[in-house]
GROMACS .gro file of C-alpha atoms in nm:
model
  190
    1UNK     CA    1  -0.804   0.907   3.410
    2UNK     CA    2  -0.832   0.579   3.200
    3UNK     CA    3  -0.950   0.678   2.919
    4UNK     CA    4  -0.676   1.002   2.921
    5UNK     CA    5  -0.436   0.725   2.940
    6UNK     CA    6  -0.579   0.484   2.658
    7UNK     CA    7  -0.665   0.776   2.424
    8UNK     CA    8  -0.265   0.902   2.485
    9UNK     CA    9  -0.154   0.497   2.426
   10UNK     CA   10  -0.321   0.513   2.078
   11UNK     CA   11  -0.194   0.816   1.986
   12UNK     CA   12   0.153   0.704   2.063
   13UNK     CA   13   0.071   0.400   1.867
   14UNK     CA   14  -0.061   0.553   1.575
   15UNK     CA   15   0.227   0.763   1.584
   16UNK     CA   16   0.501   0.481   1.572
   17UNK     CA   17   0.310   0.302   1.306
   18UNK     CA   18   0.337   0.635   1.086
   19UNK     CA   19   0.729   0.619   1.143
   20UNK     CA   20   0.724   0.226   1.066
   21UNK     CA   21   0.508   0.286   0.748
   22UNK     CA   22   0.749   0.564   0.624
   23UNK     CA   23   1.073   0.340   0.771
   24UNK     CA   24   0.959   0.002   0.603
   25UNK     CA   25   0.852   0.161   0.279
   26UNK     CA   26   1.152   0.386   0.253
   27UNK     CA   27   1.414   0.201   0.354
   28UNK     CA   28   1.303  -0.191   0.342
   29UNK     CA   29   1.256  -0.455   0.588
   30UNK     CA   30   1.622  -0.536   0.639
   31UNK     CA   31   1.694  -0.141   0.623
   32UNK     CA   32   1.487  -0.024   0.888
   33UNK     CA   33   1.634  -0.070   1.235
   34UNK     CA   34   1.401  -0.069   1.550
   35UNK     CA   35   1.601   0.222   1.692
   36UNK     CA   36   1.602   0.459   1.353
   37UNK     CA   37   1.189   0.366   1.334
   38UNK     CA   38   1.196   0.466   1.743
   39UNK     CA   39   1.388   0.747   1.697
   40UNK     CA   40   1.175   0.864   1.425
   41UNK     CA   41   0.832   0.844   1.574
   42UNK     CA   42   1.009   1.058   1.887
   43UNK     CA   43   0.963   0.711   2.142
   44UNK     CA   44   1.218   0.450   2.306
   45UNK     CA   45   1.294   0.160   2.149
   46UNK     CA   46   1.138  -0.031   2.450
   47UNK     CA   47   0.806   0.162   2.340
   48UNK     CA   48   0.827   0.041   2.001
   49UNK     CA   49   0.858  -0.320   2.146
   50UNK     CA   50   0.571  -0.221   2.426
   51UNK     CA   51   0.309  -0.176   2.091
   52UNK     CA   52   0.439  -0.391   1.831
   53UNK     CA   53   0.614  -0.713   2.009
   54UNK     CA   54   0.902  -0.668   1.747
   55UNK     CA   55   0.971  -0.557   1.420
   56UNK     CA   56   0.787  -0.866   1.251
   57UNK     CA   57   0.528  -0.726   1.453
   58UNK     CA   58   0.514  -0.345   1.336
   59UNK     CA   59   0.621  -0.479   0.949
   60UNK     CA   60   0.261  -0.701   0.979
   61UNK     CA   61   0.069  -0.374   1.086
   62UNK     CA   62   0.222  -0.183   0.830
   63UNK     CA   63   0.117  -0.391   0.596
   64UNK     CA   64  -0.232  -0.387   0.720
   65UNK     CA   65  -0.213  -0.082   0.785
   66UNK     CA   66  -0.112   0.010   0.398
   67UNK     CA   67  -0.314  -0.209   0.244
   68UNK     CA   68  -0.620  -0.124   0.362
   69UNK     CA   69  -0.559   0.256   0.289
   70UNK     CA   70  -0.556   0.112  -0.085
   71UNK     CA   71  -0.910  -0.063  -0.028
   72UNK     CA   72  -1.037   0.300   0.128
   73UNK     CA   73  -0.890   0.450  -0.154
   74UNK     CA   74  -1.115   0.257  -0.387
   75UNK     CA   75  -1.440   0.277  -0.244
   76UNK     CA   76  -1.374   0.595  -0.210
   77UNK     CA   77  -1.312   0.618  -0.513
   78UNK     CA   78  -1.566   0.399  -0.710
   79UNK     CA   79  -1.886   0.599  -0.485
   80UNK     CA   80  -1.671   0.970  -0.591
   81UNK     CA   81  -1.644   0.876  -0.975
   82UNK     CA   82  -1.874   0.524  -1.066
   83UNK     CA   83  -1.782   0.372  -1.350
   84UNK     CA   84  -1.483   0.594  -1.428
   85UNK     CA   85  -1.335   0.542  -1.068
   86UNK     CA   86  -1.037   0.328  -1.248
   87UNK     CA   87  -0.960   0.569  -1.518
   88UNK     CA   88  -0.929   0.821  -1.139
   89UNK     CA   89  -0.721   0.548  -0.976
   90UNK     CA   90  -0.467   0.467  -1.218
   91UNK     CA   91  -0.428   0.850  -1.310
   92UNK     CA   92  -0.362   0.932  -0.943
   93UNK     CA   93  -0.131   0.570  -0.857
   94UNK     CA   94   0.077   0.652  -1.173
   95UNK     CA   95   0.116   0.995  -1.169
   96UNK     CA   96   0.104   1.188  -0.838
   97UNK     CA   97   0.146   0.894  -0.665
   98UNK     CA   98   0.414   0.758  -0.807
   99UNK     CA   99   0.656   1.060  -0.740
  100UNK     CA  100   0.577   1.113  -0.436
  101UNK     CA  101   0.876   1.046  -0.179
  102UNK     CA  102   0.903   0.651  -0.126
  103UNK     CA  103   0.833   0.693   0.230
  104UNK     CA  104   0.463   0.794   0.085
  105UNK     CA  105   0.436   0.541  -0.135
  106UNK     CA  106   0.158   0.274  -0.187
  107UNK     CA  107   0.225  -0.006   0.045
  108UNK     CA  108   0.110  -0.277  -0.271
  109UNK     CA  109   0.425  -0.111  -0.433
  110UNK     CA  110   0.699  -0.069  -0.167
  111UNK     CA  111   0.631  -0.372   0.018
  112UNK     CA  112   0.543  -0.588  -0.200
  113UNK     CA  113   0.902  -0.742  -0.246
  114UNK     CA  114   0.936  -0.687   0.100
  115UNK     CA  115   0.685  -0.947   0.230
  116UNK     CA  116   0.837  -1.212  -0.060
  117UNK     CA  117   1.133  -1.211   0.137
  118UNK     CA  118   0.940  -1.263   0.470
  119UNK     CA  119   0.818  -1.524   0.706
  120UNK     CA  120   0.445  -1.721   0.642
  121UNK     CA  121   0.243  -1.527   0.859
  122UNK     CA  122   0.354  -1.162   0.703
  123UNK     CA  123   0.267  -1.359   0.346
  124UNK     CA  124  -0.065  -1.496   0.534
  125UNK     CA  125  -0.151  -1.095   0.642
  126UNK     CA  126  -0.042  -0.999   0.320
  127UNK     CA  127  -0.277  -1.243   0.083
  128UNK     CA  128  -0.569  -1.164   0.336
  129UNK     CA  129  -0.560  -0.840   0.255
  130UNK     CA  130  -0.508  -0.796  -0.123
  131UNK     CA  131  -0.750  -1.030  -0.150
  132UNK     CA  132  -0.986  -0.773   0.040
  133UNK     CA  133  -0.849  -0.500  -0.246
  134UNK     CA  134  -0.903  -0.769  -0.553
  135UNK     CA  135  -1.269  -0.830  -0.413
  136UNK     CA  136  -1.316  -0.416  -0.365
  137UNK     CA  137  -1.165  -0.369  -0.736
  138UNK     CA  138  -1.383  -0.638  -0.891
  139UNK     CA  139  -1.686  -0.516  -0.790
  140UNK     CA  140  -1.618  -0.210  -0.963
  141UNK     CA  141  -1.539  -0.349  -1.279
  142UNK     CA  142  -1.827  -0.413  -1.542
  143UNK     CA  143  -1.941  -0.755  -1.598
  144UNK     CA  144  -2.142  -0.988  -1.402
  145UNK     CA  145  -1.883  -1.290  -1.417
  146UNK     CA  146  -1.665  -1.237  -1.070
  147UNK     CA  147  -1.444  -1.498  -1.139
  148UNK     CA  148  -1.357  -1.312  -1.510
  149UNK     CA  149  -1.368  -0.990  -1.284
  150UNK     CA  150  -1.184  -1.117  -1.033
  151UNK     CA  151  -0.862  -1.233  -1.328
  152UNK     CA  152  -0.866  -0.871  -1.485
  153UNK     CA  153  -0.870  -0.722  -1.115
  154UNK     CA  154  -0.495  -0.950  -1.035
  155UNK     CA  155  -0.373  -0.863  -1.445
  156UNK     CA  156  -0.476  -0.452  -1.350
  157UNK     CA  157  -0.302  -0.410  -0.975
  158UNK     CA  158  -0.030  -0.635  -1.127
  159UNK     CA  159   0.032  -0.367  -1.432
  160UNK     CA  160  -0.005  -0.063  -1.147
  161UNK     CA  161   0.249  -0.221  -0.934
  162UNK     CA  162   0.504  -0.290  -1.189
  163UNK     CA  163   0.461   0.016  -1.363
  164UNK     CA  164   0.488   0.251  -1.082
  165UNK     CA  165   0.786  -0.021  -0.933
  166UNK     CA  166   0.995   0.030  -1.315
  167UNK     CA  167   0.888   0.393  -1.342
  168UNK     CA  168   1.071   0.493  -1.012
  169UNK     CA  169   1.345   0.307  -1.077
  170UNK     CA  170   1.423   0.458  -1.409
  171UNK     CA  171   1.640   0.773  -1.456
  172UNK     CA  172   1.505   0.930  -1.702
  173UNK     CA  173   1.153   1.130  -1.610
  174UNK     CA  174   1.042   1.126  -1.964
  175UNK     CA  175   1.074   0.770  -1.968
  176UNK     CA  176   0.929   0.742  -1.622
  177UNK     CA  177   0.614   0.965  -1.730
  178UNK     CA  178   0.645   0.702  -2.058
  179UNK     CA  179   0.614   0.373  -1.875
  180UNK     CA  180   0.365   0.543  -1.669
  181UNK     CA  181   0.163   0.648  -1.972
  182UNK     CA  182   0.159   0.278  -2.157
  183UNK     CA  183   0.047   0.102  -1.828
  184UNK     CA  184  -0.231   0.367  -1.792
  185UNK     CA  185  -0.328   0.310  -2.166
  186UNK     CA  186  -0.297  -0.118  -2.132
  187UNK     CA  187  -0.505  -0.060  -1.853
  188UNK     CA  188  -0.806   0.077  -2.021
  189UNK     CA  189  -0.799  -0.150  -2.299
  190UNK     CA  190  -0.875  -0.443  -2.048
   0.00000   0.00000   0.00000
């Protein structure tokens, strides 16, 4: 009976953290209200608080959460394609991606400003873990000399997240699919 119970706890839990992810990343930090994010993963608000402590809480998990999709998505990646894994990555974080409904979007990209606007330990989780996604990146990248590796890695997810940021806040899809283009194109010249 236990384990019935602690399998149906972390099913709840994953659940609310796929309503925070969508919340946070949709709406922003200051946007997202405890009760819409409860309401939207179909639980009471004192459930929320029961997994997460607070929202600091459930924004620190989504974070974690998000970012280390990203570092799944490049090992995936880099064992699926080898040396053209980036070429795969930047094609798929531009394009498909990138117009996807914000609630979908890459937590590097949405929550990014975000966690600038947050307390130390968010920034703490957050530097923790893109440094797990520079490390992941670099290792893919040819070259022996990490910390050279290491520089284009930061320059690379730097160009992805500002592209894909200044592409979906642009009007205009051909100048979207344009901004989109030139980061993809900077990026294999590095």
């Amino acid at each position: 009976m236990g384990n019935k119970a602690g399998i149906k706890k972390e099913a709840t839990h994953q659940r609310i953290l796929e309503a925070v992810h969508s919340g946070f990343r949709k709406q922003g930090y200051n946007g997202a209200g405890v009760d819409g994010l409860a309401k939207e993963a179909n639980v009471t608000s004192g459930a929320f608080y029961a997994h997460f402590g607070s929202k600091a809480g459930a924004f620190r998990e989504a974070i974690h959460e998000g970012l280390a999709q990203v570092k799944t998505a490049v090992d995936t990646l880099q064992e699926k394609h080898g040396d053209n894994w980036l070429d795969e990555f930047s094609h798929f974080y531009l394009g498909e991606k990138r117009c996807n409904d914000l609630s979908n979007s890459c937590a590097m990209q949405s929550l990014t400003p975000e966690v600038a606007r947050s307390d130390d330990e968010t920034r703490s989780v957050f530097q923790a873990d893109m440094l797990e996604i520079v490390e992941t990146f670099a290792k893919g990248l040819s070259g022996k000399d990490d910390k050279k590796n290491s520089e284009k890695t930061w320059a690379i997810i730097s160009m992805l997240v500002g592209g894909v940021t200044l592409a979906r806040a642009i009007k205009d899809p051909e100048l979207a699919d344009s901004i989109a283009n030139s980061v993809q194109s900077a990026i294999k010249k590095i």
